[in-house]
Amino acid sequence: MTTKIIESSNSKLWLAAIKPPMYSVAVIPISVGTAIAFAETQTINSSIFSIFLMSAILIIAWLNLTNDVFDSETGIDKNKAHSLVNLTGNKALIFWLANLFLALGVSGICGISWWQKDPTVILLVVLCCALGYTYQGPPFRLGYQGLGEIICFFTFGPLALAAAYYSQNQTWSATNFGAAAIVGITTSIILFCSHFHQVADDVAAGKKSPIVRLGTKKGAQLLQWLCGSIYALTVLFVLLRMFPIWTLLIFGSLFFAIDLCRHVADYHDQPTKVSNSKFIAVTLHFVSGLLLALGFVL
């Protein structure tokens, strides 16, 4: 019985370390950008979409693994049982595995640029990777200065959607940039919510996350405005006729936004209870992004 309990506990730690839900931050930008390209041209290159999606997932794997590596160097993850570095005890292995994922992901994007004889997509993705590195990577570690959410917004919003859209149409779109703002906000909300339960560790490591700077109560209040902006922007873009009326389907995700805001408001200063808020945020990001993409396709 004891062995089974230990095995179950280890399985949960490995699952938490691999972070399967977090890969929605690769799926949603590519899907929304491609959906808008389809809405505007009524054509889609499924091969490019598939290659881009797999490459994006590999690049997110690189980000997740290198974040564990870099956090292990600052000591901020010393109490994080589900850190891959802590689980394996082999930082070098995780670092080189991460670099392998990056090489494979970038190779796929290079293939798209070579196919189109246009370097724009690979340049956009390289910029995304560079910004992703500055979040935790030395000597920048901009996430420790509270800039992570801003980096997240631009990387997974305007830049990621621009790359996805351009890979299909090889041009730009104001509509796509409008949608990018919404996807960027929902992605940043995930990172924002991940800080509530680790204030003590962040302070000890000198990390000035937005929640450390604001405090958990003000952070919970700001979260309500961030969630509300998703729907306000969608309505605005529909009224401006940038978005089709069907994009109002995004209101189908409102339940998750309300649930997230209530949960954080109730438990913002209770680390053990608020720790799962980032998973509610992931659900909000995924469902709202999926409904937004569907709204452009219909």
Coordinates of C-alpha atoms in Angstrom, one line a residue:
M1 CA 0.0 0.0 0.0
T2 CA 2.8 2.4 0.9
T3 CA 4.6 1.6 -2.4
K4 CA 1.5 2.4 -4.3
I5 CA 1.0 5.7 -2.5
I6 CA 4.6 6.7 -3.2
E7 CA 4.3 5.7 -6.9
S8 CA 1.1 7.8 -7.2
S9 CA 2.8 10.8 -5.5
N10 CA 5.8 10.5 -7.9
S11 CA 3.5 10.3 -10.9
K12 CA 1.6 13.4 -9.9
L13 CA 5.0 15.3 -9.4
W14 CA 6.2 14.3 -12.8
L15 CA 2.8 15.3 -14.4
A16 CA 3.0 18.6 -12.6
A17 CA 6.6 19.1 -13.8
I18 CA 5.8 18.3 -17.5
K19 CA 2.9 20.8 -17.3
P20 CA 0.6 19.3 -20.0
P21 CA -2.0 22.1 -19.7
M22 CA 0.6 24.8 -20.3
Y23 CA 1.0 23.7 -23.9
S24 CA -2.3 25.5 -24.7
V25 CA -0.2 28.6 -24.9
A26 CA 1.3 27.2 -28.1
V27 CA -2.0 25.8 -29.5
I28 CA -4.2 28.9 -29.0
P29 CA -2.1 31.6 -30.7
I30 CA -1.4 29.4 -33.7
S31 CA -5.0 28.4 -34.0
V32 CA -6.5 31.9 -33.6
G33 CA -3.9 33.4 -36.1
T34 CA -4.7 30.6 -38.6
A35 CA -8.4 31.0 -38.1
I36 CA -8.3 34.7 -38.9
A37 CA -6.2 34.0 -42.0
F38 CA -8.8 31.4 -43.1
A39 CA -11.6 33.9 -42.5
E40 CA -10.0 36.5 -44.7
T41 CA -9.0 34.2 -47.6
Q42 CA -11.2 31.1 -47.2
T43 CA -8.0 29.0 -47.7
I44 CA -5.7 27.2 -45.3
N45 CA -2.4 25.4 -45.8
S46 CA -2.8 22.5 -43.4
S47 CA 0.8 21.4 -43.8
I48 CA 2.1 24.7 -42.6
F49 CA -0.4 24.8 -39.8
S50 CA 0.7 21.3 -38.6
I51 CA 4.4 22.1 -38.8
F52 CA 3.9 25.4 -37.0
L53 CA 1.9 23.8 -34.2
M54 CA 4.4 21.1 -33.6
S55 CA 7.2 23.5 -33.6
A56 CA 5.5 25.8 -31.2
I57 CA 4.9 22.9 -28.8
L58 CA 8.6 22.0 -28.9
I59 CA 9.6 25.7 -28.3
I60 CA 7.2 25.8 -25.3
A61 CA 8.9 22.6 -24.0
W62 CA 12.2 24.5 -24.3
L63 CA 10.9 27.4 -22.3
N64 CA 9.4 25.2 -19.5
L65 CA 12.6 23.2 -19.1
T66 CA 15.0 26.1 -19.2
N67 CA 12.9 28.0 -16.7
D68 CA 13.4 25.1 -14.3
V69 CA 17.1 25.2 -15.0
F70 CA 17.5 28.9 -14.5
D71 CA 15.3 28.9 -11.4
S72 CA 17.4 26.2 -9.8
E73 CA 20.4 28.5 -10.1
T74 CA 18.7 31.3 -8.1
G75 CA 17.4 29.0 -5.5
I76 CA 13.8 30.1 -6.0
D77 CA 12.7 26.5 -6.7
K78 CA 14.3 24.9 -3.7
N79 CA 10.9 24.1 -2.2
K80 CA 9.3 23.2 -5.6
A81 CA 9.0 19.4 -5.5
H82 CA 7.8 19.2 -9.1
S83 CA 10.8 21.0 -10.6
L84 CA 12.3 18.7 -13.3
V85 CA 15.8 19.7 -12.0
N86 CA 14.8 18.7 -8.5
L87 CA 13.1 15.5 -9.7
T88 CA 16.0 14.3 -11.8
G89 CA 18.9 15.8 -9.8
N90 CA 20.6 16.5 -13.2
K91 CA 20.5 20.1 -14.3
A92 CA 22.8 19.5 -17.3
L93 CA 20.5 16.8 -18.7
I94 CA 17.4 19.1 -18.5
F95 CA 19.4 22.0 -20.0
W96 CA 20.6 20.0 -23.1
L97 CA 17.2 18.3 -23.5
A98 CA 15.6 21.8 -23.6
N99 CA 18.1 22.9 -26.2
L100 CA 17.3 19.8 -28.3
F101 CA 13.6 20.8 -28.3
L102 CA 14.5 24.4 -29.3
A103 CA 16.6 23.2 -32.2
L104 CA 13.8 20.9 -33.4
G105 CA 11.2 23.6 -33.0
V106 CA 13.2 26.3 -34.8
S107 CA 14.1 23.8 -37.6
G108 CA 10.4 23.4 -38.3
I109 CA 9.9 27.1 -38.6
C110 CA 13.0 27.4 -40.8
G111 CA 11.4 24.8 -43.0
I112 CA 8.3 27.0 -43.4
S113 CA 10.4 30.1 -44.2
W114 CA 12.5 28.1 -46.8
W115 CA 9.3 26.7 -48.3
Q116 CA 7.9 30.3 -48.7
K117 CA 11.3 31.8 -49.6
D118 CA 10.5 34.5 -47.0
P119 CA 12.4 34.9 -43.7
T120 CA 9.7 36.9 -42.0
V121 CA 8.2 34.0 -40.0
I122 CA 11.5 32.7 -38.7
L123 CA 12.5 36.2 -37.7
L124 CA 9.3 36.6 -35.7
V125 CA 9.7 33.3 -34.0
V126 CA 13.4 34.0 -33.2
L127 CA 12.3 37.3 -31.6
C128 CA 9.7 35.3 -29.5
C129 CA 12.4 32.9 -28.4
A130 CA 14.8 35.8 -27.5
L131 CA 12.1 37.5 -25.4
G132 CA 11.2 34.2 -23.8
Y133 CA 14.9 33.7 -22.8
T134 CA 15.1 37.2 -21.2
Y135 CA 12.2 36.2 -18.8
Q136 CA 14.4 33.9 -16.7
G137 CA 17.7 33.5 -18.5
P138 CA 20.9 35.2 -17.3
P139 CA 22.0 37.9 -17.3
F140 CA 18.6 39.4 -18.0
R141 CA 16.2 37.6 -15.7
L142 CA 13.5 40.2 -16.4
G143 CA 10.9 38.1 -14.7
Y144 CA 12.6 38.9 -11.4
Q145 CA 12.0 42.6 -12.1
G146 CA 8.2 42.0 -12.6
L147 CA 8.3 42.3 -16.4
G148 CA 7.3 38.7 -17.1
E149 CA 3.7 39.5 -17.9
I150 CA 4.7 42.2 -20.4
I151 CA 7.1 39.8 -22.1
C152 CA 4.3 37.1 -22.1
F153 CA 1.8 39.5 -23.6
F154 CA 4.0 40.5 -26.6
T155 CA 5.5 37.0 -27.1
F156 CA 2.2 35.0 -27.1
G157 CA 0.0 37.8 -28.4
P158 CA 1.1 40.2 -31.2
L159 CA 4.3 38.3 -32.2
A160 CA 2.9 34.8 -32.1
L161 CA -0.3 35.6 -33.9
A162 CA 1.5 37.7 -36.4
A163 CA 3.8 34.8 -37.2
A164 CA 0.9 32.3 -37.4
Y165 CA -1.1 34.6 -39.7
Y166 CA 1.9 35.5 -41.9
S167 CA 2.7 31.8 -42.3
Q168 CA -0.6 31.4 -44.1
N169 CA -1.1 34.7 -46.0
Q170 CA 2.4 36.3 -46.0
T171 CA 0.9 39.7 -45.2
W172 CA -0.4 41.5 -42.1
S173 CA -3.9 42.1 -40.7
A174 CA -5.3 44.7 -38.3
T175 CA -8.0 42.2 -37.2
N176 CA -5.2 39.7 -36.3
F177 CA -3.5 42.3 -34.1
G178 CA -6.8 43.0 -32.4
A179 CA -7.2 39.3 -31.6
A180 CA -3.6 39.2 -30.5
A181 CA -4.3 41.7 -27.7
I182 CA -7.0 39.4 -26.3
V183 CA -4.8 36.2 -26.6
G184 CA -1.9 38.1 -25.1
I185 CA -4.0 39.2 -22.1
T186 CA -5.3 35.7 -21.4
T187 CA -1.8 34.2 -21.6
S188 CA -0.4 36.8 -19.2
I189 CA -3.2 36.1 -16.8
I190 CA -1.8 32.5 -16.4
L191 CA 1.6 33.8 -15.4
F192 CA 0.0 36.5 -13.2
C193 CA -2.0 33.9 -11.3
S194 CA 1.1 31.7 -10.8
H195 CA 2.6 34.2 -8.4
F196 CA -0.1 34.3 -5.7
H197 CA 0.9 31.1 -4.0
Q198 CA 4.7 31.7 -4.1
V199 CA 5.1 35.2 -2.6
A200 CA 7.3 34.0 0.2
D201 CA 9.7 32.2 -2.1
D202 CA 9.8 35.1 -4.5
V203 CA 10.6 37.6 -1.8
A204 CA 13.4 35.3 -0.4
A205 CA 14.9 35.0 -3.9
G206 CA 14.6 38.7 -4.6
K207 CA 12.0 38.3 -7.3
K208 CA 9.8 41.4 -7.6
S209 CA 6.8 39.7 -9.3
P210 CA 3.6 41.9 -9.8
I211 CA 2.0 40.2 -6.7
V212 CA 5.1 40.9 -4.6
R213 CA 4.9 44.6 -5.7
L214 CA 1.2 45.0 -5.4
G215 CA 0.3 42.6 -2.6
T216 CA -2.1 39.7 -3.0
K217 CA -5.3 41.8 -2.3
K218 CA -4.6 44.5 -5.0
G219 CA -3.4 41.7 -7.3
A220 CA -6.8 40.0 -6.9
Q221 CA -8.5 43.3 -7.8
L222 CA -6.4 43.8 -10.8
L223 CA -7.2 40.3 -12.0
Q224 CA -10.8 41.3 -12.3
W225 CA -10.0 44.1 -14.6
L226 CA -7.7 42.0 -16.7
C227 CA -10.5 39.3 -17.1
G228 CA -13.1 42.0 -17.9
S229 CA -10.9 43.5 -20.6
I230 CA -11.1 40.2 -22.6
Y231 CA -14.8 40.7 -23.2
A232 CA -14.8 44.5 -23.4
L233 CA -12.2 44.3 -26.2
T234 CA -14.2 41.7 -28.1
V235 CA -17.3 43.8 -27.9
L236 CA -15.4 46.9 -29.0
F237 CA -13.9 45.1 -32.0
V238 CA -17.3 43.7 -33.0
L239 CA -18.8 47.2 -32.8
L240 CA -15.9 48.5 -35.0
R241 CA -16.6 45.7 -37.4
M242 CA -13.1 44.3 -37.1
F243 CA -14.5 41.1 -35.7
P244 CA -17.5 39.1 -37.0
I245 CA -20.5 38.9 -34.7
W246 CA -19.8 35.2 -34.1
T247 CA -16.7 36.1 -32.0
L248 CA -19.1 37.0 -29.2
L249 CA -19.0 33.2 -28.6
I250 CA -16.1 34.1 -26.4
F251 CA -18.6 35.0 -23.7
G252 CA -19.0 31.2 -23.4
S253 CA -15.8 31.3 -21.3
L254 CA -17.2 33.9 -18.9
F255 CA -18.0 31.2 -16.3
F256 CA -14.3 30.4 -16.0
A257 CA -13.4 34.1 -15.7
I258 CA -15.9 34.6 -12.9
D259 CA -14.7 31.4 -11.2
L260 CA -11.1 32.5 -11.4
C261 CA -11.8 36.0 -10.1
R262 CA -13.9 34.7 -7.2
H263 CA -11.4 32.0 -6.3
V264 CA -8.5 34.4 -6.2
A265 CA -10.5 37.1 -4.3
D266 CA -11.4 34.5 -1.6
Y267 CA -8.0 32.9 -1.2
H268 CA -5.5 35.4 -2.5
D269 CA -3.5 35.3 0.8
Q270 CA -3.8 31.5 1.3
P271 CA -1.0 29.9 -0.7
T272 CA -2.3 26.3 -0.5
K273 CA -5.8 27.2 -1.6
V274 CA -4.9 29.8 -4.3
S275 CA -2.2 27.6 -5.9
N276 CA -4.7 26.0 -8.4
S277 CA -5.8 29.4 -9.7
K278 CA -3.2 29.1 -12.6
F279 CA -5.0 26.0 -13.8
I280 CA -8.3 27.8 -13.9
A281 CA -6.5 30.6 -15.8
V282 CA -5.2 28.0 -18.3
T283 CA -8.8 26.7 -18.8
L284 CA -10.0 30.3 -19.4
H285 CA -7.2 30.9 -21.9
F286 CA -7.9 27.7 -23.8
V287 CA -11.7 28.0 -23.9
S288 CA -11.8 31.7 -24.7
G289 CA -9.1 31.2 -27.4
L290 CA -10.9 28.2 -28.9
L291 CA -14.3 30.1 -29.0
L292 CA -12.6 33.2 -30.5
A293 CA -11.0 31.1 -33.3
L294 CA -14.4 29.4 -33.9
G295 CA -16.0 32.8 -34.2
F296 CA -13.7 33.7 -37.1
V297 CA -14.3 30.4 -38.8
L298 CA -18.1 30.3 -38.7

